[in-house]
């Protein structure tokens, strides 16, 4: 089981979008994929084409959480965050503060094949949810926009992490027609040649259009640049997985 | 007086047919009859019937009214453009096959019966294993038993000498020839280097036998002209024999040098000056070269780029200043390019100079790929890389062989330079090379004594004991010469320069060279003296056909059984040795086109090497109209006429005057026919095809991002690119017309490897799955990025020859034959066309004179002058 958390230090950089896209891509490649929504916004379901989900990780106790899972047409097992009452959510946060390994333990009790991949969409850092996801993950994929804010975040992260082996940076929403974006990409590639993925995900209206149509981007616009980029990241993840497995 | 009604109505009928609207006007009658027949303008409006339209599309017939084109396409020359489109047309299956069946079935029958029968005679074994075993034996003998090796070598030499000098009667020679032919066919199936060598030896055996036999038994000629002409022919044959021998030696074992990695620390990397000499080329041509040079991967503080402008143009100075490169001029233009480079040497200090003709665009990896050898071998003074052309040269364009048949230069850059490299005799070719400054200054800079300063410079370096290297990795590319005349002009310069070096600094004389270096240089020079021998071969059979002279004193059957093995085996060996870089029989075509033109310059340069001056090849021009270069083909048309008459006379000889020696007549006729074919091919080169694009498009498939106005981004691939625009291949399921229409503004992004670069463009063509884009006005920075993302890519020219068919000797012969026929069809077309034009203008004059009061004498004199 290879657990990947998608985090970011800024909001709205595409964590949910990329989690949904990657899990579809991996599911289509025939991999066992478990997508977990660990963001109180509870939006991953929408991106995976399943709407209005009140039961999920936050609403179930003990090991019953897997019973709230769904299977998408791409073969992705998906556990929503759920729609807990404010009290329940608050209690969960307290629990997470006491035990950051809360999610890890739940995952470790799961019967999931070794070559399977778990993708966790979490809330932006700093947050309990984000920390819990990082704690559980073999690899944390930090998403950012090609702007100074995100690059600053990357910089702090790479300085703050003891090992660079379990983090990776990925730029999303890159528009090559913009000088700022091009320069940010160039800078990120050169500054973190090993940590930063060499290929970003490009800005593509097809992403939002696919969401609006309730379709996976791979169905909605096969040849979209964003679809191509997501495929690339999925392949990269698989390579990374087989490398850590060895 | 009125005409009888019958005549009247007949006249009216004809008037209607001819569209004469006023039957009373003689002018209109004449006009319609001679100048503008009414059917002519209406013909193009007549749509061809569906069948004809489909057929012509399938066969690649462009003008369906042109009978000769139909003949051509049906029988001889399937259009390659048509072949690629063929699967799109929904012609009834088998129709085309049925049409051409008589011809193809004949060929197939021959192949199906003779081919297998012949190959059954050749022993079947596991050829690769056999070849590996041979190799092992050779190695074992060479390493473990050097003494045995020498004994074997001496024995083999003896055997070879005996075998090539023993006189035989015709039956013995026939059996012998069949035997070595059979041997060659067997060896040909063995892969590897050693069998190639064996093939060369077998071929040499046949050729040596031939030359020896010619020298000893056929030169006993009648005194007088036939003695003279006979010896002339023999000398020409000796020349080809020598060139064949030297050619084998030169390409015995191509070195195929691989690049050497540079040290990881930049501090050991040397400083490099990049020289871009220019004289009269437009700025447009040089821009890309400068931008690409700026993009070369080399520490910026160690790389300096200079434009050496012999035209001293203000516009160039401004450009150099804007883009931030050096600009060097000199007060005079002495010694042309060599002088220009030498002057720049005095103004710069880099440890190395890299030289690019202003239209050779380097890739970013050029220096990193090439410089390693200089650091590894401190004695290395010059490293040359191939010249590659991304536009078709006149041969390729006019014969429609681009990317199918290796061009004229490829043999040299693909094989000969690599062969030279083994003997440390690589020569400098003026561009796409790196030279170490120290040795260059030691020999007094670039050589100025001849018009081929490049080869001479390398010769001087080699004489000083420096080594020169060749790296067969295309790291730069440029435009080929645009027109045939320019192409010939360039070759004339090379030929003259080589002849000059031969006279002034003969590689066989003087000191400092090894024996093989002398051989390599001499052969490269000798190659340019092929003019006279080629002209001799093209006319030799006429001596007999026209004048009945016997210039080879023997019977036809002997010539056949001695000459054929020589020709056939050398074709087999050459096809094996150089087939990847020169298809069989194409050498004859290339050589024949040049023969006439290089004869005089080489002869003059041999006699007086100081005569004449340097000429620059014009680049970046455009052949705007399809035309036939009469001036260039005149000598060949003359030769054709002579040969044609020769064939006529020959038939007479066969039937009446020389009926007692039909063999001799037939042999000479066959030879003439072969010459006619080669001449026809040479002529068809002179028919210049039209060029439409100003910026040459290079076919290349790299990923690109297409961003549309609505924010969508598509992952696509390029189809071709130029500095003006880009062709995109869209995935099948996307229709270009739905995506965008002409005039739409889009962005297209290419990856330079380390950086993404986006370029604003406008859609100019949307069709099925293709999108043609034209870049907007690009800023200097964008233009630089564009060059670096396209022509300057490290992988731009890798796999440039992929998908090219392999050489097959018979296929090469067939292709040359069909080109020859095409040449004649073209002449025929032109003659017909100019005849009709002339007739029309004559008629027009008559009409004008009828209506004007000019005197009749004046009229006829004008008509006659027109005729
Ligand atoms: N590559 C992209 N191109 C265009 N729009 C994108 C891209 N990635 C994300 N978006 C849009 O950005 C918005 C925020 O994405 P979301 O995944 O919800 O971010 P997060 O989960 O980080 O808050 C969404 O509207 C999404 O459609
Ligand atoms: Mg989200």
Tab-separated table of C-alpha atoms and ligand atoms in Angstrom, chain A residues 8 10-18 39 41 43 47 121-122 143 145 172-174 201-208 211 226, ligand 1:
chain	number	residue	atom	x	y	z
A	8	UNK	CA	-0.688	22.662	0.092
A	10	UNK	CA	-2.273	27.876	-0.001
A	11	UNK	CA	-5.940	27.295	-0.668
A	12	UNK	CA	-7.560	26.675	-3.997
A	13	UNK	CA	-4.452	25.342	-5.702
A	14	UNK	CA	-6.228	22.248	-7.009
A	15	UNK	CA	-5.710	19.580	-4.340
A	16	UNK	CA	-9.180	18.180	-4.818
A	17	UNK	CA	-9.035	18.475	-8.595
A	18	UNK	CA	-5.671	16.730	-8.780
A	39	UNK	CA	-11.097	17.957	3.988
A	41	UNK	CA	-15.235	20.868	2.601
A	43	UNK	CA	-15.754	18.225	-2.209
A	47	UNK	CA	-15.057	15.919	-8.472
A	121	UNK	CA	-7.112	14.946	-0.337
A	122	UNK	CA	-6.548	17.079	2.769
A	143	UNK	CA	0.641	21.445	-4.754
A	145	UNK	CA	0.508	27.773	-8.039
A	172	UNK	CA	-0.666	23.323	-11.013
A	173	UNK	CA	-2.521	25.835	-13.121
A	174	UNK	CA	0.560	26.867	-15.101
A	201	UNK	CA	-0.085	20.635	-14.712
A	202	UNK	CA	-1.119	23.353	-17.084
A	203	UNK	CA	-4.033	25.705	-16.806
A	204	UNK	CA	-6.838	24.304	-18.854
A	205	UNK	CA	-10.419	25.431	-19.017
A	206	UNK	CA	-11.388	21.827	-19.733
A	207	UNK	CA	-10.825	21.042	-16.030
A	208	UNK	CA	-13.661	23.290	-14.886
A	211	UNK	CA	-16.517	19.367	-13.496
A	226	UNK	CA	-4.446	18.926	-18.209
C	1	LIG	N1	-5.104	22.886	-14.102
C	1	LIG	C1	-6.215	23.631	-13.889
C	1	LIG	N2	-6.685	24.381	-14.906
C	1	LIG	C2	-7.770	25.149	-14.721
C	1	LIG	N3	-8.453	25.210	-13.604
C	1	LIG	C3	-8.064	24.475	-12.534
C	1	LIG	C4	-6.914	23.658	-12.652
C	1	LIG	N4	-6.736	23.050	-11.464
C	1	LIG	C5	-7.727	23.474	-10.655
C	1	LIG	N5	-8.526	24.333	-11.319
C	1	LIG	C6	-9.711	25.018	-10.759
C	1	LIG	O1	-9.301	25.698	-9.592
C	1	LIG	C7	-10.343	25.664	-8.651
C	1	LIG	C8	-9.839	25.178	-7.341
C	1	LIG	O2	-9.550	23.818	-7.393
C	1	LIG	P1	-9.708	22.836	-6.150
C	1	LIG	O3	-9.289	21.490	-6.622
C	1	LIG	O4	-11.052	22.953	-5.544
C	1	LIG	O5	-8.608	23.418	-5.180
C	1	LIG	P2	-8.364	23.029	-3.629
C	1	LIG	O6	-8.879	21.671	-3.452
C	1	LIG	O7	-6.883	23.111	-3.524
C	1	LIG	O8	-9.055	24.062	-2.851
C	1	LIG	C9	-11.423	24.785	-9.229
C	1	LIG	O9	-12.435	25.586	-9.733
C	1	LIG	C10	-10.755	24.041	-10.348
C	1	LIG	O10	-11.663	23.796	-11.391
